[in-house]
Tab-separated table of C-alpha atoms in Angstrom:
chain	number	residue	atom	x	y	z
A	1	UNK	CA	-14.437	-4.804	26.401
A	2	UNK	CA	-13.660	-1.150	25.620
A	3	UNK	CA	-11.002	-0.433	22.985
A	4	UNK	CA	-8.616	1.295	25.402
A	5	UNK	CA	-8.870	-1.591	27.889
A	6	UNK	CA	-8.396	-4.126	25.113
A	7	UNK	CA	-5.225	-2.421	23.853
A	8	UNK	CA	-3.878	-1.991	27.364
A	9	UNK	CA	-4.116	-5.733	27.918
A	10	UNK	CA	-2.353	-6.410	24.606
A	11	UNK	CA	0.526	-4.134	25.576
A	12	UNK	CA	0.057	-1.526	22.851
A	13	UNK	CA	-0.280	1.396	25.216
A	14	UNK	CA	0.213	2.236	28.851
A	15	UNK	CA	-1.830	4.313	31.262
A	16	UNK	CA	0.288	7.420	30.626
A	17	UNK	CA	-0.357	7.718	26.876
A	18	UNK	CA	-3.531	9.792	27.001
A	19	UNK	CA	-2.215	12.020	24.198
A	20	UNK	CA	-3.044	9.280	21.679
A	21	UNK	CA	-6.710	10.170	21.967
A	22	UNK	CA	-6.092	13.078	19.559
A	23	UNK	CA	-5.615	10.575	16.715
A	24	UNK	CA	-9.344	9.917	16.584
A	25	UNK	CA	-9.885	10.697	12.885
A	26	UNK	CA	-6.901	8.638	11.816
A	27	UNK	CA	-8.015	5.766	14.091
A	28	UNK	CA	-11.245	5.076	12.235
A	29	UNK	CA	-9.650	5.618	8.817
A	30	UNK	CA	-7.071	2.900	9.472
A	31	UNK	CA	-9.703	0.531	10.808
A	32	UNK	CA	-11.932	1.031	7.748
A	33	UNK	CA	-9.041	0.472	5.365
A	34	UNK	CA	-8.179	-2.703	7.242
A	35	UNK	CA	-11.787	-3.947	7.130
A	36	UNK	CA	-11.800	-3.479	3.343
A	37	UNK	CA	-8.398	-5.181	2.978
A	38	UNK	CA	-9.297	-8.284	4.977
A	39	UNK	CA	-12.724	-8.731	3.387
A	40	UNK	CA	-11.574	-11.733	1.330
A	41	UNK	CA	-10.152	-13.519	4.357
A	42	UNK	CA	-6.580	-12.226	4.369
A	43	UNK	CA	-4.532	-9.041	3.888
A	44	UNK	CA	-2.107	-9.184	0.965
A	45	UNK	CA	1.307	-7.526	0.937
A	46	UNK	CA	0.015	-4.827	-1.405
A	47	UNK	CA	-2.872	-4.040	0.916
A	48	UNK	CA	-0.660	-4.053	4.005
A	49	UNK	CA	1.892	-1.750	2.324
A	50	UNK	CA	-0.900	0.614	1.279
A	51	UNK	CA	-2.075	0.894	4.902
A	52	UNK	CA	1.478	1.370	6.185
A	53	UNK	CA	2.106	4.110	3.624
A	54	UNK	CA	-1.204	5.712	4.612
A	55	UNK	CA	-0.209	5.697	8.290
A	56	UNK	CA	3.058	7.433	7.422
A	57	UNK	CA	1.249	10.262	5.638
A	58	UNK	CA	-0.094	11.499	8.969
A	59	UNK	CA	3.458	12.588	9.952
A	60	UNK	CA	2.968	11.671	13.624
A	61	UNK	CA	5.449	10.985	16.390
A	62	UNK	CA	6.489	7.428	17.334
A	63	UNK	CA	3.845	7.073	20.065
A	64	UNK	CA	1.059	8.207	17.748
A	65	UNK	CA	2.263	5.891	14.954
A	66	UNK	CA	2.279	2.999	17.415
A	67	UNK	CA	-1.318	3.859	18.247
A	68	UNK	CA	-2.277	3.825	14.578
A	69	UNK	CA	-0.648	0.456	14.045
A	70	UNK	CA	-2.749	-0.722	16.981
A	71	UNK	CA	-5.833	0.365	15.005
A	72	UNK	CA	-4.617	-1.772	12.127
A	73	UNK	CA	-4.399	-4.761	14.453
A	74	UNK	CA	-7.796	-3.877	15.902
A	75	UNK	CA	-9.301	-3.981	12.408
A	76	UNK	CA	-7.624	-7.328	11.711
A	77	UNK	CA	-9.113	-9.041	14.747
A	78	UNK	CA	-12.546	-7.377	14.984
A	79	UNK	CA	-15.541	-7.444	12.696
A	80	UNK	CA	-16.699	-4.377	10.793
A	81	UNK	CA	-19.300	-2.210	12.560
A	82	UNK	CA	-20.697	0.862	10.797
A	83	UNK	CA	-20.516	2.714	14.099
A	84	UNK	CA	-16.872	3.251	13.127
A	85	UNK	CA	-18.087	5.391	10.224
A	86	UNK	CA	-20.470	7.313	12.472
A	87	UNK	CA	-17.635	8.095	14.858
A	88	UNK	CA	-15.359	9.017	11.962
A	89	UNK	CA	-17.924	11.524	10.686
A	90	UNK	CA	-18.278	13.074	14.130
A	91	UNK	CA	-14.537	13.454	14.309
A	92	UNK	CA	-14.273	15.015	10.840
A	93	UNK	CA	-17.193	17.359	11.552
A	94	UNK	CA	-15.075	18.915	14.298
A	95	UNK	CA	-12.325	19.854	11.866
A	96	UNK	CA	-12.230	23.510	10.827
A	97	UNK	CA	-10.814	22.793	7.364
A	98	UNK	CA	-12.168	19.546	5.955
A	99	UNK	CA	-10.516	19.976	2.512
A	100	UNK	CA	-12.922	17.587	0.769
A	101	UNK	CA	-11.711	14.894	3.133
A	102	UNK	CA	-14.827	12.756	2.799
A	103	UNK	CA	-14.234	12.142	-0.907
A	104	UNK	CA	-10.514	11.582	-0.343
A	105	UNK	CA	-11.401	8.871	2.180
A	106	UNK	CA	-13.850	7.340	-0.296
A	107	UNK	CA	-11.075	7.265	-2.891
A	108	UNK	CA	-8.758	5.352	-0.550
A	109	UNK	CA	-11.477	2.896	0.503
A	110	UNK	CA	-12.212	2.091	-3.131
A	111	UNK	CA	-8.519	1.985	-4.037
A	112	UNK	CA	-7.535	-0.559	-1.393
A	113	UNK	CA	-10.632	-2.618	-2.204
A	114	UNK	CA	-9.513	-2.913	-5.845
A	115	UNK	CA	-5.775	-3.454	-5.316
A	116	UNK	CA	-6.092	-7.226	-5.824
A	117	UNK	CA	-9.443	-7.386	-7.577
A	118	UNK	CA	-11.392	-6.014	-10.507
A	119	UNK	CA	-14.620	-5.601	-8.567
A	120	UNK	CA	-15.808	-4.836	-5.030
A	121	UNK	CA	-16.907	-7.871	-3.056
A	122	UNK	CA	-20.104	-7.758	-0.990
A	123	UNK	CA	-18.241	-6.951	2.261
A	124	UNK	CA	-16.404	-4.010	0.686
A	125	UNK	CA	-19.524	-2.795	-1.074
A	126	UNK	CA	-21.367	-2.711	2.277
A	127	UNK	CA	-18.612	-0.644	3.938
A	128	UNK	CA	-18.442	1.828	1.072
A	129	UNK	CA	-22.253	2.026	0.843
A	130	UNK	CA	-22.455	2.761	4.569
A	131	UNK	CA	-19.763	5.426	4.190
A	132	UNK	CA	-21.595	7.152	1.329
A	133	UNK	CA	-24.909	7.022	3.207
A	134	UNK	CA	-23.611	8.251	6.581
A	135	UNK	CA	-21.539	11.030	4.998
A	136	UNK	CA	-24.455	11.910	2.675
A	137	UNK	CA	-22.174	12.073	-0.378
A	138	UNK	CA	-23.306	13.148	-3.831
A	139	UNK	CA	-23.917	10.106	-6.067
A	140	UNK	CA	-22.401	11.731	-9.181
A	141	UNK	CA	-19.259	12.710	-7.300
A	142	UNK	CA	-18.970	9.192	-5.919
A	143	UNK	CA	-19.127	7.805	-9.452
A	144	UNK	CA	-16.373	10.225	-10.474
A	145	UNK	CA	-14.199	9.020	-7.588
A	146	UNK	CA	-14.767	5.391	-8.600
A	147	UNK	CA	-13.924	6.134	-12.236
A	148	UNK	CA	-10.748	7.948	-11.120
A	149	UNK	CA	-9.608	4.872	-9.193
A	150	UNK	CA	-10.315	2.582	-12.165
A	151	UNK	CA	-8.444	4.944	-14.533
A	152	UNK	CA	-5.390	5.094	-12.273
A	153	UNK	CA	-5.442	1.361	-11.758
A	154	UNK	CA	-5.464	0.742	-15.513
A	155	UNK	CA	-2.653	3.228	-15.979
A	156	UNK	CA	-0.639	1.454	-13.297
A	157	UNK	CA	-1.216	-1.956	-14.938
A	158	UNK	CA	-0.066	-0.527	-18.269
A	159	UNK	CA	3.072	0.912	-16.682
A	160	UNK	CA	3.779	-2.428	-14.981
A	161	UNK	CA	3.452	-4.264	-18.296
A	162	UNK	CA	5.873	-1.816	-19.965
A	163	UNK	CA	8.218	-2.139	-17.000
A	164	UNK	CA	8.251	-5.949	-17.269
A	165	UNK	CA	8.892	-5.813	-21.021
A	166	UNK	CA	11.939	-3.659	-20.337
A	167	UNK	CA	13.166	-6.099	-17.668
A	168	UNK	CA	12.946	-9.055	-20.064
A	169	UNK	CA	14.827	-7.004	-22.637
A	170	UNK	CA	17.636	-6.098	-20.211
A	171	UNK	CA	18.143	-9.738	-19.216
A	172	UNK	CA	17.727	-11.041	-22.751
A	173	UNK	CA	14.913	-13.384	-21.745
A	174	UNK	CA	11.705	-14.568	-23.359
A	175	UNK	CA	8.445	-13.655	-21.591
A	176	UNK	CA	7.587	-17.357	-21.273
A	177	UNK	CA	10.809	-18.160	-19.421
A	178	UNK	CA	10.729	-20.228	-16.239
A	179	UNK	CA	11.951	-19.138	-12.837
A	180	UNK	CA	14.944	-21.426	-13.318
A	181	UNK	CA	15.732	-19.725	-16.649
A	182	UNK	CA	15.620	-16.368	-14.859
A	183	UNK	CA	18.019	-17.502	-12.117
A	184	UNK	CA	20.492	-19.017	-14.601
A	185	UNK	CA	20.495	-15.911	-16.796
A	186	UNK	CA	20.920	-13.638	-13.790
A	187	UNK	CA	23.884	-15.694	-12.510
A	188	UNK	CA	25.529	-15.537	-15.944
A	189	UNK	CA	25.026	-11.792	-16.397
A	190	UNK	CA	26.094	-10.769	-12.891
A	191	UNK	CA	29.248	-12.856	-13.263
A	192	UNK	CA	29.962	-11.295	-16.661
A	193	UNK	CA	29.305	-7.699	-15.687
A	194	UNK	CA	30.524	-7.693	-12.083
A	195	UNK	CA	33.019	-4.793	-11.637
A	196	UNK	CA	35.432	-7.073	-9.766
A	197	UNK	CA	36.132	-8.837	-13.059
A	198	UNK	CA	37.705	-5.700	-14.525
A	199	UNK	CA	40.616	-3.461	-13.764
A	200	UNK	CA	38.556	-0.463	-12.724
A	201	UNK	CA	41.576	1.778	-12.095
A	202	UNK	CA	42.766	1.574	-15.723
A	203	UNK	CA	39.265	1.823	-17.197
A	204	UNK	CA	38.100	5.095	-18.858
A	205	UNK	CA	35.486	6.860	-16.679
A	206	UNK	CA	32.731	6.593	-19.294
A	207	UNK	CA	33.293	2.829	-19.726
A	208	UNK	CA	33.351	2.362	-15.954
A	209	UNK	CA	30.041	4.228	-15.638
A	210	UNK	CA	28.422	2.140	-18.402
A	211	UNK	CA	29.540	-1.044	-16.694
A	212	UNK	CA	28.205	0.047	-13.307
A	213	UNK	CA	24.896	1.191	-14.812
A	214	UNK	CA	24.417	-2.091	-16.667
A	215	UNK	CA	25.186	-4.058	-13.507
A	216	UNK	CA	22.585	-2.053	-11.576
A	217	UNK	CA	19.973	-2.550	-14.316
A	218	UNK	CA	20.569	-6.300	-14.309
A	219	UNK	CA	19.950	-6.479	-10.552
A	220	UNK	CA	16.876	-4.247	-10.700
A	221	UNK	CA	15.406	-6.227	-13.627
A	222	UNK	CA	16.002	-9.512	-11.818
A	223	UNK	CA	14.378	-8.266	-8.601
A	224	UNK	CA	11.345	-7.053	-10.541
A	225	UNK	CA	10.849	-10.262	-12.550
A	226	UNK	CA	11.422	-12.438	-9.485
A	227	UNK	CA	8.236	-10.961	-8.008
A	228	UNK	CA	6.178	-12.396	-10.869
A	229	UNK	CA	6.901	-16.023	-9.994
């Protein structure tokens, strides 16, 4: 079944939405990202959010965005075929200003592949290998792209670790605390620092601001640590 017919039957588009054809380059990008994301059998929240954020970077209208989300679903329910890369290259070759787009795409394929893992799995490696071969990319430049992703990933992990340390400090908790410890401490602190417990009208502005800031930090720290359990 052809893609357009398939999507028509699923209710993604109607017969009057021919303008979506102009999204060709974005179509294959979203599919490839989705193939890399689902390569371990499922798509994690981090991978899904990455694809959603990527879709939003195209700055398209609602109809075009709906079409791109359809490509995400297409990638979820269909198996990878390197013909997608061939068609992507044909589409990019028609662009007047490519702006090093091939290496930018490679960066994103590697990035989403390593969001939840330290190494590429065989499925991801095949997609990326096909991409490099079909686009005839320079091996040294590809290595540089890979190293850039690894460097940024390590920097992100370091920032996350620092961020978590700060959260434990704000809540006055030990790093080995349980989820129950976290909930109890959060309940105690929010009750203690809640602005409703104080006479805000008679409070000096600077004290009021400190109280509000502390209350916000407590909530942000709790939300961040809650994700780790």
